[in-house]
Coordinates of C-alpha atoms in Angstrom, one line a residue:
M1 CA -17.2 26.9 -69.5
L2 CA -18.5 24.1 -66.1
T3 CA -19.1 27.0 -64.2
W4 CA -21.4 29.0 -66.6
L5 CA -23.3 25.9 -67.6
R6 CA -23.4 24.4 -63.8
E7 CA -25.8 27.8 -63.0
L8 CA -27.3 28.3 -65.9
A9 CA -28.7 24.2 -65.1
E10 CA -29.0 25.2 -61.9
T11 CA -31.5 28.1 -63.3
V12 CA -33.6 25.9 -65.2
G13 CA -33.8 23.0 -63.4
S14 CA -33.5 24.1 -59.4
F15 CA -36.8 24.3 -58.2
D16 CA -37.3 26.4 -54.7
R17 CA -40.3 24.2 -53.0
S18 CA -39.9 27.1 -50.1
A19 CA -40.8 30.1 -52.3
L20 CA -43.3 29.3 -53.3
E21 CA -46.7 32.1 -51.6
P22 CA -50.3 30.5 -52.7
G23 CA -51.7 33.4 -50.9
Y24 CA -50.0 36.5 -52.8
A25 CA -50.2 34.1 -56.2
L26 CA -54.3 33.9 -55.2
R27 CA -54.3 37.5 -55.4
C28 CA -52.4 38.9 -57.1
T29 CA -54.2 36.3 -59.9
A30 CA -57.6 37.6 -58.6
G31 CA -56.6 41.2 -59.3
V32 CA -55.9 40.3 -62.5
A33 CA -59.6 38.9 -63.0
V34 CA -61.4 41.4 -61.9
P35 CA -61.3 43.8 -65.4
L36 CA -61.3 40.7 -67.7
V37 CA -64.5 39.2 -65.9
I38 CA -65.6 42.5 -65.4
A39 CA -65.1 43.7 -69.5
A40 CA -66.5 39.8 -70.4
L41 CA -69.4 40.3 -68.7
L42 CA -70.3 43.5 -70.0
G43 CA -69.8 41.8 -74.1
K44 CA -66.3 43.7 -74.3
P45 CA -63.8 41.8 -73.4
A46 CA -61.4 43.4 -75.5
M47 CA -62.2 47.0 -73.2
G48 CA -60.6 44.5 -70.0
V49 CA -57.1 43.8 -71.5
P50 CA -55.1 47.3 -71.0
A51 CA -56.2 46.8 -67.3
A52 CA -55.3 43.6 -66.7
I53 CA -51.7 43.7 -68.1
G54 CA -51.4 47.5 -65.8
A55 CA -52.7 44.7 -62.7
F56 CA -50.3 41.8 -63.6
I57 CA -47.1 43.7 -64.2
C58 CA -48.3 45.5 -60.6
G59 CA -48.7 42.7 -58.9
F60 CA -44.7 42.1 -59.8
T61 CA -43.9 45.4 -58.1
S62 CA -46.3 44.7 -54.5
L63 CA -43.4 42.3 -53.8
Q64 CA -40.9 45.4 -53.6
G65 CA -40.5 46.8 -49.8
V66 CA -42.6 46.3 -47.0
Y67 CA -45.5 48.2 -46.1
R68 CA -45.4 52.0 -47.0
T69 CA -43.1 51.4 -48.9
R70 CA -44.4 48.5 -50.9
L71 CA -47.7 50.8 -51.3
Q72 CA -46.1 53.6 -52.8
A73 CA -43.9 51.7 -55.9
M74 CA -47.5 49.6 -56.4
L75 CA -48.6 53.3 -57.1
I76 CA -45.7 54.8 -58.5
A77 CA -46.1 51.6 -60.8
A78 CA -49.3 51.6 -61.9
L79 CA -48.8 55.6 -62.9
G80 CA -45.3 55.6 -64.5
M81 CA -47.0 52.3 -66.5
A82 CA -50.3 54.4 -67.4
L83 CA -48.0 57.1 -68.9
A84 CA -45.5 54.7 -70.5
S85 CA -48.8 53.0 -72.1
F86 CA -49.9 56.7 -73.3
I87 CA -46.3 57.4 -74.3
G88 CA -46.6 54.2 -76.3
A89 CA -49.5 54.3 -78.4
L90 CA -49.3 58.0 -78.9
S91 CA -45.0 57.1 -80.7
A92 CA -46.6 54.5 -82.1
I93 CA -48.5 56.6 -85.3
S94 CA -44.6 57.1 -86.7
T95 CA -41.8 54.7 -86.9
P96 CA -38.8 57.1 -86.3
G97 CA -41.0 59.0 -83.8
V98 CA -41.5 55.3 -82.0
I99 CA -37.5 55.1 -82.2
A100 CA -36.8 57.6 -81.1
A101 CA -38.9 57.2 -78.2
T102 CA -37.8 53.3 -77.2
A103 CA -34.6 55.0 -77.3
V104 CA -35.8 58.1 -74.2
A105 CA -37.5 55.1 -72.5
A106 CA -34.5 52.9 -72.3
Y107 CA -32.3 55.8 -71.5
A108 CA -35.1 56.8 -68.4
C109 CA -35.9 52.9 -67.3
A110 CA -31.9 52.1 -66.8
T111 CA -30.9 55.5 -65.3
I112 CA -33.3 56.2 -63.0
G113 CA -32.9 52.5 -61.8
Q114 CA -29.7 53.1 -60.7
I115 CA -31.4 54.5 -57.6
G116 CA -31.6 50.7 -55.7
P117 CA -34.1 47.8 -56.6
V118 CA -37.2 48.9 -56.1
A119 CA -37.3 52.2 -59.1
A120 CA -35.3 49.8 -61.4
T121 CA -38.6 47.5 -60.8
V122 CA -40.5 49.9 -61.4
T123 CA -39.1 51.7 -64.2
L124 CA -38.2 48.2 -66.2
N125 CA -42.1 47.4 -65.9
S126 CA -43.2 50.7 -67.0
F127 CA -40.8 49.8 -70.1
V128 CA -42.2 46.9 -71.0
V129 CA -45.7 48.4 -70.8
F130 CA -44.5 51.2 -73.1
V131 CA -43.5 48.4 -75.4
L132 CA -46.6 45.9 -75.3
F133 CA -48.7 48.8 -76.4
S134 CA -46.4 50.4 -78.9
S135 CA -47.8 47.5 -81.4
Q136 CA -51.0 49.4 -82.4
A137 CA -51.1 53.2 -83.0
L138 CA -53.7 55.3 -81.6
G139 CA -55.1 59.1 -81.1
A140 CA -54.7 61.4 -78.3
E141 CA -58.1 60.6 -77.0
A142 CA -57.8 56.9 -77.7
A143 CA -54.7 56.3 -75.8
L144 CA -56.0 58.8 -73.2
S145 CA -58.5 56.3 -72.0
Q146 CA -56.3 53.3 -72.9
S147 CA -53.9 54.3 -69.7
A148 CA -56.5 55.3 -67.3
L149 CA -58.1 51.5 -67.4
V150 CA -54.1 50.5 -67.3
L151 CA -53.9 52.7 -63.8
A152 CA -57.6 51.2 -63.8
G153 CA -55.7 47.8 -63.6
G154 CA -52.5 48.8 -61.2
L155 CA -55.5 49.9 -58.5
I156 CA -57.7 46.9 -58.3
Q157 CA -53.9 45.5 -57.2
T158 CA -53.2 47.8 -54.5
L159 CA -56.3 48.3 -53.4
L160 CA -56.0 43.8 -52.8
L161 CA -53.0 44.6 -51.3
L162 CA -54.5 47.1 -48.9
A163 CA -57.2 44.5 -47.9
S164 CA -54.8 42.0 -47.5
W165 CA -52.6 43.1 -44.1
P166 CA -55.3 42.8 -41.7
T167 CA -55.6 39.2 -42.7
A168 CA -52.1 38.6 -41.7
H169 CA -51.4 40.4 -38.1
L170 CA -47.6 40.8 -38.7
D171 CA -46.8 37.6 -39.9
V172 CA -44.3 39.7 -41.5
E173 CA -42.4 40.8 -38.7
R174 CA -42.5 37.7 -37.1
T175 CA -40.6 36.0 -39.8
A176 CA -38.3 37.8 -40.1
L177 CA -37.4 38.3 -36.4
A178 CA -37.8 34.8 -36.0
D179 CA -34.7 34.9 -39.7
V180 CA -32.2 36.9 -36.6
Y181 CA -32.4 34.8 -33.6
D182 CA -32.9 31.3 -35.7
N183 CA -29.1 32.7 -38.1
L184 CA -28.0 33.5 -34.2
A185 CA -28.4 30.3 -33.3
A186 CA -26.6 29.3 -36.3
Y187 CA -23.9 31.5 -35.3
A188 CA -23.7 30.4 -31.8
R189 CA -23.4 26.6 -32.6
A190 CA -20.2 28.0 -35.0
I191 CA -19.0 29.6 -32.0
A192 CA -19.7 26.3 -30.3
A193 CA -17.6 24.4 -32.9
H194 CA -14.5 27.0 -32.8
H195 CA -15.4 28.8 -35.6
R196 CA -14.6 32.4 -36.3
A197 CA -16.5 34.9 -38.7
L198 CA -18.9 37.5 -38.7
P199 CA -22.4 36.3 -38.2
P200 CA -24.8 37.4 -41.3
L201 CA -25.3 40.2 -42.0
T202 CA -28.6 40.8 -44.3
P203 CA -31.2 38.6 -41.1
F204 CA -30.4 41.6 -39.5
A205 CA -30.1 43.9 -42.2
T206 CA -33.7 43.0 -43.2
A207 CA -35.7 43.4 -40.0
R208 CA -33.9 46.3 -39.6
Q209 CA -35.7 47.9 -42.5
I210 CA -39.1 45.6 -41.5
I211 CA -39.7 47.3 -38.3
A212 CA -38.9 50.8 -39.7
D213 CA -41.8 50.6 -41.9
P214 CA -44.4 48.9 -39.2
Q215 CA -47.9 47.7 -40.4
P216 CA -50.4 50.5 -40.1
F217 CA -52.6 48.1 -38.3
A218 CA -49.9 47.6 -35.6
R219 CA -50.7 49.0 -32.1
S220 CA -48.2 50.7 -30.4
A221 CA -47.2 48.4 -27.4
E222 CA -47.4 45.4 -31.0
R223 CA -44.5 47.7 -32.2
A224 CA -42.5 48.3 -28.9
R225 CA -41.9 44.8 -29.0
F226 CA -41.0 44.5 -31.8
N227 CA -38.1 47.4 -31.6
R228 CA -37.5 45.7 -28.1
L229 CA -36.3 42.5 -29.8
L230 CA -34.8 43.7 -32.6
E231 CA -32.6 46.0 -29.9
D232 CA -31.5 42.4 -28.0
S233 CA -30.4 40.9 -31.1
E234 CA -28.3 43.5 -32.4
T235 CA -26.6 42.8 -27.8
I236 CA -26.5 39.6 -28.0
R237 CA -24.7 39.8 -31.8
K238 CA -22.4 41.7 -30.3
R239 CA -22.0 39.4 -27.6
L240 CA -21.6 36.9 -29.6
A241 CA -18.9 38.1 -31.5
A242 CA -16.9 38.4 -28.7
H243 CA -17.1 34.9 -27.3
A244 CA -16.3 34.1 -31.4
T245 CA -13.1 35.8 -30.0
T246 CA -12.5 33.7 -27.0
D247 CA -14.3 30.1 -28.5
E248 CA -15.4 30.5 -25.0
L249 CA -19.3 29.9 -25.4
P250 CA -21.9 28.7 -22.0
S251 CA -23.7 26.1 -22.7
G252 CA -27.0 27.4 -22.8
V253 CA -27.2 30.2 -24.9
V254 CA -27.6 28.3 -28.4
A255 CA -31.6 26.4 -26.4
E256 CA -32.3 28.9 -24.8
L257 CA -32.1 31.1 -28.9
D258 CA -33.5 27.8 -30.2
A259 CA -36.9 28.9 -28.0
I260 CA -36.7 32.4 -29.5
V261 CA -36.5 31.4 -32.0
A262 CA -39.9 28.8 -31.9
T263 CA -42.3 31.1 -30.0
L264 CA -41.6 33.8 -32.6
R265 CA -42.5 31.0 -35.3
G266 CA -45.4 29.9 -33.5
S267 CA -44.6 26.5 -31.4
M268 CA -44.2 27.7 -27.9
R269 CA -41.5 24.6 -25.9
E270 CA -40.4 24.0 -22.0
N271 CA -36.6 25.4 -21.8
A272 CA -35.0 23.9 -18.9
V273 CA -31.7 25.8 -18.7
T274 CA -31.7 29.4 -18.4
T275 CA -30.3 30.3 -15.4
T276 CA -28.3 32.4 -15.0
E277 CA -24.4 30.0 -14.8
D278 CA -25.5 28.0 -18.1
L279 CA -26.4 31.6 -20.7
G280 CA -23.4 34.2 -19.0
D281 CA -23.1 37.8 -19.4
L282 CA -25.5 36.5 -22.0
G283 CA -29.1 35.4 -19.0
N284 CA -30.0 39.0 -19.0
D285 CA -30.7 40.0 -23.0
L286 CA -31.6 36.9 -23.8
H287 CA -34.7 36.4 -20.8
D288 CA -35.2 40.0 -22.3
A289 CA -35.9 38.3 -25.7
R290 CA -37.8 35.9 -24.6
L291 CA -40.1 37.6 -22.4
A292 CA -40.9 39.8 -25.8
A293 CA -40.8 37.0 -28.2
E294 CA -43.9 35.2 -25.8
M295 CA -45.8 38.6 -25.6
I296 CA -45.8 38.3 -29.4
S297 CA -46.8 35.4 -29.9
R298 CA -50.1 34.2 -30.7
G299 CA -49.4 30.7 -32.4
R300 CA -48.4 29.5 -35.5
L301 CA -48.6 31.9 -38.5
S302 CA -50.7 31.3 -41.5
H303 CA -51.0 29.3 -44.3
L304 CA -51.8 31.4 -46.6
P305 CA -51.1 34.7 -46.2
L306 CA -52.0 37.0 -49.1
T307 CA -48.7 39.1 -48.9
S308 CA -45.8 38.5 -49.9
R309 CA -42.7 38.4 -48.3
P310 CA -41.0 40.8 -48.3
K311 CA -38.0 42.3 -50.2
P312 CA -36.1 44.9 -48.2
G313 CA -33.2 46.8 -50.7
P314 CA -30.0 46.1 -50.3
Y315 CA -27.9 47.9 -48.2
V316 CA -26.0 50.2 -51.0
D317 CA -25.3 53.9 -51.2
S318 CA -27.1 54.2 -54.4
H319 CA -25.3 57.3 -57.2
V320 CA -27.3 58.1 -60.3
D321 CA -24.5 58.1 -63.4
W322 CA -26.8 60.0 -66.0
F323 CA -24.2 59.6 -68.6
G324 CA -22.9 55.8 -67.4
R325 CA -22.6 52.9 -69.9
D326 CA -25.2 50.7 -68.7
S327 CA -27.6 53.7 -69.7
L328 CA -26.4 54.4 -73.3
R329 CA -26.5 50.6 -74.2
F330 CA -29.2 49.3 -72.8
S331 CA -31.1 53.1 -75.0
L332 CA -28.8 51.7 -77.9
V333 CA -30.2 48.0 -78.0
L334 CA -33.5 48.8 -77.6
A335 CA -33.5 51.7 -80.1
V336 CA -32.2 48.5 -82.3
A337 CA -34.5 46.7 -81.1
M338 CA -37.6 48.4 -82.2
V339 CA -35.9 49.1 -85.8
L340 CA -35.9 45.2 -86.4
G341 CA -39.5 44.8 -85.2
R342 CA -40.6 47.6 -86.8
H343 CA -38.9 46.4 -90.4
F344 CA -40.4 43.0 -90.3
S345 CA -44.4 44.4 -88.7
V346 CA -45.6 47.4 -86.7
D347 CA -48.1 44.4 -85.4
R348 CA -45.0 42.0 -84.3
G349 CA -43.0 44.7 -83.2
Y350 CA -43.3 44.8 -79.8
W351 CA -41.7 41.2 -79.4
I352 CA -37.9 42.0 -80.2
P353 CA -37.9 44.8 -77.5
M354 CA -39.2 42.9 -74.9
T355 CA -36.4 40.2 -75.6
A356 CA -34.6 42.5 -75.7
A357 CA -35.2 44.2 -72.8
I358 CA -35.8 41.3 -70.4
V359 CA -32.5 39.5 -71.4
L360 CA -30.2 42.6 -70.8
K361 CA -29.0 42.8 -67.5
P362 CA -26.2 45.6 -66.2
D363 CA -23.9 43.0 -65.7
F364 CA -22.2 39.5 -67.1
Q365 CA -23.6 37.3 -65.0
T366 CA -26.9 37.6 -64.8
T367 CA -27.2 38.6 -69.0
F368 CA -25.2 35.3 -69.7
V369 CA -26.2 32.5 -67.1
R370 CA -29.9 34.3 -66.5
G371 CA -30.4 34.9 -69.9
V372 CA -30.8 31.8 -71.7
A373 CA -33.0 30.8 -69.2
R374 CA -35.2 33.4 -70.1
I375 CA -34.9 33.1 -73.9
G376 CA -35.5 29.3 -73.4
G377 CA -38.5 30.6 -71.7
T378 CA -39.7 32.9 -73.9
L379 CA -38.9 30.2 -76.9
V380 CA -41.1 27.0 -75.2
G381 CA -42.9 30.0 -74.6
A382 CA -44.8 31.2 -77.4
V383 CA -44.9 28.1 -78.5
V384 CA -47.5 27.0 -76.2
A385 CA -49.2 30.2 -76.0
T386 CA -49.8 30.7 -79.9
L387 CA -50.7 27.2 -80.0
V388 CA -53.7 27.2 -77.0
L389 CA -54.6 31.1 -78.4
A390 CA -54.8 29.8 -81.9
L391 CA -57.8 27.1 -80.2
V392 CA -59.7 29.4 -78.2
R393 CA -59.4 32.6 -80.3
G394 CA -63.7 33.5 -80.6
H395 CA -64.0 31.9 -77.1
A396 CA -63.8 34.9 -74.6
Q397 CA -64.3 32.3 -71.2
F398 CA -61.9 30.6 -73.1
E399 CA -59.2 33.3 -73.7
V400 CA -60.2 34.2 -70.6
A401 CA -59.8 31.1 -68.5
G402 CA -56.5 30.7 -70.5
I403 CA -54.9 33.9 -69.8
L404 CA -55.4 33.5 -65.6
I405 CA -53.9 30.1 -66.3
A406 CA -51.4 31.3 -67.5
T407 CA -50.9 34.6 -64.3
A408 CA -51.2 31.9 -61.4
V409 CA -48.1 30.7 -63.0
A410 CA -46.1 33.6 -63.7
Y411 CA -46.2 34.3 -59.7
L412 CA -46.2 31.2 -58.4
T413 CA -42.6 30.8 -60.1
F414 CA -41.7 34.0 -60.4
S415 CA -38.8 32.6 -57.0
P416 CA -38.9 29.3 -57.5
N417 CA -38.1 28.8 -61.2
Y418 CA -37.2 31.4 -63.0
A419 CA -37.7 29.4 -66.5
L420 CA -40.7 28.4 -65.9
F421 CA -41.9 31.7 -64.9
T422 CA -40.5 32.9 -68.4
I423 CA -42.5 30.6 -70.2
A424 CA -45.9 32.3 -67.9
I425 CA -45.4 35.6 -69.0
T426 CA -44.9 34.7 -72.1
S427 CA -47.7 32.3 -72.4
F428 CA -49.7 35.2 -70.3
V429 CA -48.4 38.2 -73.1
V430 CA -49.4 36.4 -76.3
L431 CA -52.8 35.7 -74.9
V432 CA -53.9 39.2 -74.0
L433 CA -52.2 40.8 -76.6
G434 CA -54.0 37.7 -78.9
M435 CA -57.5 38.7 -76.9
R436 CA -56.7 42.4 -77.8
G437 CA -57.0 41.1 -81.4
L438 CA -53.5 42.0 -83.0
P439 CA -51.0 39.7 -83.4
G440 CA -53.2 36.9 -84.0
T441 CA -52.4 35.8 -87.7
T442 CA -48.3 36.0 -86.5
T443 CA -47.0 32.3 -86.6
I444 CA -44.6 30.1 -84.2
D445 CA -41.7 30.2 -87.2
V446 CA -41.6 33.9 -86.6
R447 CA -41.7 34.1 -82.6
V448 CA -38.5 31.7 -82.2
L449 CA -36.9 34.8 -85.0
D450 CA -38.4 37.5 -82.9
T451 CA -37.2 35.5 -79.5
L452 CA -33.8 34.4 -80.4
A453 CA -33.2 37.9 -82.5
G454 CA -34.1 39.9 -79.0
G455 CA -31.5 38.3 -76.8
A456 CA -29.1 38.1 -79.2
L457 CA -29.0 41.3 -79.3
A458 CA -28.8 42.3 -76.0
M459 CA -25.8 39.3 -75.7
V460 CA -23.9 40.9 -78.4
G461 CA -25.3 44.7 -77.6
Y462 CA -23.7 43.8 -73.8
L463 CA -20.0 42.6 -75.3
L464 CA -20.0 45.6 -77.3
M465 CA -20.2 47.8 -74.1
P466 CA -19.7 46.0 -72.0
T467 CA -19.2 46.7 -68.1
W468 CA -17.0 44.9 -66.1
E469 CA -17.4 44.4 -63.0
H470 CA -13.7 43.3 -61.9
R471 CA -13.4 47.2 -62.7
R472 CA -14.7 48.1 -59.1
T473 CA -13.8 45.5 -57.0
R474 CA -10.0 47.1 -55.9
Q475 CA -11.6 50.6 -54.9
L476 CA -15.1 48.7 -53.1
L477 CA -12.4 46.6 -50.9
A478 CA -11.1 50.1 -50.1
D479 CA -14.2 51.6 -49.8
L480 CA -14.8 49.2 -46.8
L481 CA -11.5 49.1 -45.0
D482 CA -12.2 52.5 -44.5
A483 CA -15.6 52.3 -43.6
Q484 CA -14.3 50.1 -40.7
R485 CA -10.9 52.8 -39.8
V486 CA -14.5 55.3 -39.2
L487 CA -16.3 52.8 -37.1
L488 CA -13.3 51.4 -35.1
V489 CA -12.6 55.2 -34.4
A490 CA -15.9 55.4 -33.2
I491 CA -16.2 53.6 -30.4
L492 CA -12.5 53.7 -29.1
R493 CA -14.1 57.5 -29.5
A494 CA -16.7 56.4 -27.4
Y495 CA -14.7 54.4 -24.7
G496 CA -13.4 57.8 -23.9
A497 CA -16.7 59.8 -23.4
S498 CA -19.8 58.3 -23.8
S499 CA -23.0 59.8 -25.1
D500 CA -26.1 59.8 -27.8
D501 CA -24.2 61.5 -30.1
A502 CA -21.5 59.5 -30.1
R503 CA -23.5 55.5 -30.0
A504 CA -25.3 57.8 -32.9
R505 CA -22.1 58.2 -34.7
I506 CA -21.2 54.6 -34.5
E507 CA -24.9 53.8 -35.7
R508 CA -24.6 55.2 -38.8
A509 CA -20.9 54.2 -39.0
R510 CA -22.4 50.8 -38.9
T511 CA -25.3 51.3 -42.1
A512 CA -21.9 52.2 -43.8
V513 CA -19.8 49.2 -43.4
W514 CA -23.6 47.4 -43.9
K515 CA -23.7 49.0 -47.5
A516 CA -19.8 49.0 -48.0
R517 CA -20.1 44.9 -47.0
T518 CA -23.1 44.1 -49.0
V519 CA -21.7 46.2 -51.9
A520 CA -18.2 44.5 -52.0
E521 CA -19.3 41.1 -51.6
A522 CA -21.6 41.1 -54.5
S523 CA -18.6 42.8 -56.8
I524 CA -16.5 39.9 -55.7
D525 CA -19.5 37.5 -57.1
R526 CA -20.6 38.5 -60.6
T527 CA -16.8 38.8 -60.9
R528 CA -16.0 35.3 -59.9
H529 CA -17.9 34.7 -63.6
E530 CA -16.6 37.1 -65.8
P531 CA -13.8 36.3 -68.3
R532 CA -10.2 36.7 -67.1
R533 CA -8.6 39.9 -67.2
P534 CA -4.9 40.2 -66.9
H535 CA -4.2 43.6 -64.5
S536 CA -7.2 43.1 -62.3
I537 CA -7.1 41.8 -59.4
S538 CA -7.9 37.9 -58.5
I539 CA -10.7 37.0 -57.5
E540 CA -8.3 34.2 -55.2
R541 CA -6.5 37.9 -53.3
A542 CA -9.8 40.0 -53.3
L543 CA -11.5 36.6 -51.5
R544 CA -8.9 36.4 -49.2
I545 CA -8.5 40.4 -48.8
L546 CA -12.4 39.6 -47.4
A547 CA -11.4 37.1 -45.2
A548 CA -8.9 39.8 -43.6
T549 CA -12.2 42.2 -43.3
Q550 CA -14.1 39.8 -41.7
R551 CA -11.6 39.3 -38.9
M552 CA -11.2 43.1 -38.4
G553 CA -14.9 43.0 -38.1
L554 CA -15.3 40.7 -35.8
A555 CA -13.1 42.2 -33.1
T556 CA -14.8 45.2 -34.0
L557 CA -17.9 44.2 -33.5
A558 CA -16.5 42.6 -29.9
L559 CA -15.3 46.1 -29.1
E560 CA -18.7 47.5 -29.5
G561 CA -20.4 45.0 -26.9
G562 CA -17.9 45.8 -24.0
L563 CA -18.4 49.4 -24.6
D564 CA -19.7 49.7 -20.5
V565 CA -15.8 49.2 -19.7
P566 CA -14.9 51.5 -17.3
L567 CA -11.7 53.5 -18.1
T568 CA -9.9 55.2 -16.3
Q569 CA -7.9 58.7 -17.6
E570 CA -5.7 57.5 -18.8
Q571 CA -6.9 54.4 -20.2
A572 CA -9.2 56.5 -22.4
R573 CA -6.4 58.7 -23.1
T574 CA -4.2 55.5 -24.3
L575 CA -7.1 54.9 -26.5
G576 CA -7.7 57.7 -27.7
T577 CA -3.9 58.0 -29.8
F578 CA -4.4 54.6 -30.5
A579 CA -7.5 55.4 -32.3
T580 CA -5.0 58.7 -34.2
A581 CA -3.0 55.9 -35.0
V582 CA -5.7 53.4 -36.3
D583 CA -6.9 56.0 -38.7
G584 CA -3.6 56.7 -40.3
S585 CA -3.0 53.6 -41.1
A586 CA -5.6 51.8 -42.9
A587 CA -6.9 55.0 -44.4
A588 CA -3.3 54.3 -45.7
V589 CA -3.5 51.0 -46.8
A590 CA -7.1 51.7 -48.2
E591 CA -5.3 54.5 -50.2
S592 CA -2.3 51.9 -51.5
L593 CA -4.9 49.6 -52.5
R594 CA -6.4 51.9 -54.5
A595 CA -3.9 53.0 -56.4
G596 CA -2.6 49.4 -57.0
R597 CA 0.7 49.8 -55.1
R598 CA 2.7 48.6 -51.8
V599 CA 2.1 49.9 -49.2
A600 CA 4.9 51.6 -47.1
P601 CA 6.4 50.8 -43.8
D602 CA 4.7 52.3 -41.1
D603 CA 4.6 51.9 -37.2
R604 CA 2.9 54.3 -36.1
L605 CA 0.3 51.1 -34.9
T606 CA 3.5 49.2 -33.0
S607 CA 3.6 52.2 -31.3
A608 CA 1.0 53.4 -30.0
L609 CA -0.2 49.5 -29.2
S610 CA 3.1 49.1 -26.9
E611 CA 2.0 52.4 -25.3
L612 CA -1.7 51.0 -24.7
S613 CA -3.0 51.1 -21.3
A614 CA -6.1 49.0 -21.9
P615 CA -8.6 46.4 -20.0
P616 CA -7.6 43.3 -21.1
L617 CA -10.5 42.8 -23.5
V618 CA -10.4 45.4 -25.3
E619 CA -6.2 45.1 -25.6
D620 CA -6.8 41.6 -27.2
R621 CA -9.3 42.5 -29.3
L622 CA -7.6 45.9 -30.6
R623 CA -4.2 43.4 -31.1
A624 CA -6.4 40.7 -33.0
Y625 CA -7.6 43.9 -35.3
V626 CA -3.9 44.7 -36.2
D627 CA -2.7 41.5 -37.0
A628 CA -5.7 41.2 -39.7
L629 CA -4.9 44.7 -40.9
S630 CA -1.3 43.6 -41.1
R631 CA -2.6 40.8 -43.1
F632 CA -4.7 43.6 -45.0
S633 CA -2.0 45.0 -45.9
R634 CA 0.0 42.9 -47.0
L635 CA -1.9 41.0 -48.9
V636 CA -2.5 44.3 -50.9
R637 CA 1.3 44.0 -51.7

């Protein structure tokens, strides 16, 4: 309970200034202002409302992806919102029809959203639009015109994004790579302090996705330099992992990495310690990275970038469960929410399902921790916006100003503070629909009751049909061990027969490990916030197993960094024998973990290790891997 209260306080009270993006907020607010101002100048302010809603919600979609992926997300969101508004307006004619349409739309939203973060964002935004426009029944022709305006709003936001790209020349790429080298420098400091751990995963995964989605206006030479810097960072990462296993690091490595970071961030400085002796086996790679950073550096980054920071999706495997509990729960809860909303009044029927859709998430932590912040923010926003609406109603210029203020605050606070964001987005909804002329008579007490009803319904719905994360943790840790096993075997096979195909297999296996580690770590984090359940793996044991996989990962990364070590024919043969042994032994441990049974005695690894003939560097790291796997086996028992 104390943990839950602490996280709630952090959600409500913390404000992350580093997450502020004023340029992004300015661009997206301009996208909302365009249709509202044009409609006001034409003397038909209500006509700008559908386009403003489309632009407002599409602005949040522009947080997803990098360049091409971001553009695709916005275009799909614009089309999805247009279709959702059309269906919402048509189905609103009949209460049974709108309830059935809500159930189908909610099911589609939750199911398609399983594909990934971009899909989840697009589908949820489209569903919110469906709920908002189901508050007013329209004929087919009027609904089509309204949908065209929603689409136009989304396209306006998309065009503004395209126009902003040349204003921030390659800032996204340089920032991503600067984060990579900054994390490498921090990792090098940890090695110097004798901390054995894997280098952080997220910066490398993010940079890889950003470089793979290049800016359309970048020159080929610039793209090549970014790829060169990324490749250098991968090599440096492996070599640092090798040093982590020996607790020895050349003295000048940290200073050289700091210099690369400073260069990429636009504050170039001299680095006095760059001799080969100071950098050891990292010298060539660090000097190459320094040169590439100097060639692409063009001074300080822009102070007001108009594009939001990229948010590439995590490395996860997406499996769409067409009859999953999450989809069925979302569909049933939203259908019941629409029944309750329609029971009281058609024009306020959107408020309960909208609140329920915003609060209800696939996991316990997000639904109950951030859900309380959403409910509180919605309550405050409803009160504030209703009071403001009573003051400005009938004055188009003040209504537009109020909407734009709420819009700007929503974009500014989306990442820094979720509670403030919820207040702003609720205010936007109240003001924009008030300008549309429908729910102006709705009182504050009614909005408060509807908010509480929607939030409570979402939480009760989750408790009645829960999806407990702790049931997946054991399986996901076993998947991580399997992925690491495949990567180690691919590396050991490459020692005996290095080729482009072998290195491609290593690359695919490494990506699979990244995916498995991302999912396993997220699962453990979510399980920590769930009520304790008997007959499930404890958090403490799951964390110890995760630590064992990190030791194995460190040994594997160090082995990959030594692929250029020459081997004799006999050494290659014994490495192949060891690869077969570790493949079978690790697979048996993973299967025991999945089944929740003891690990059967297995002396294959001990025998293969005793017969191993390999360079000392390789042999030491394989012994470290075997020790970590033995620890893993004891934890499974």
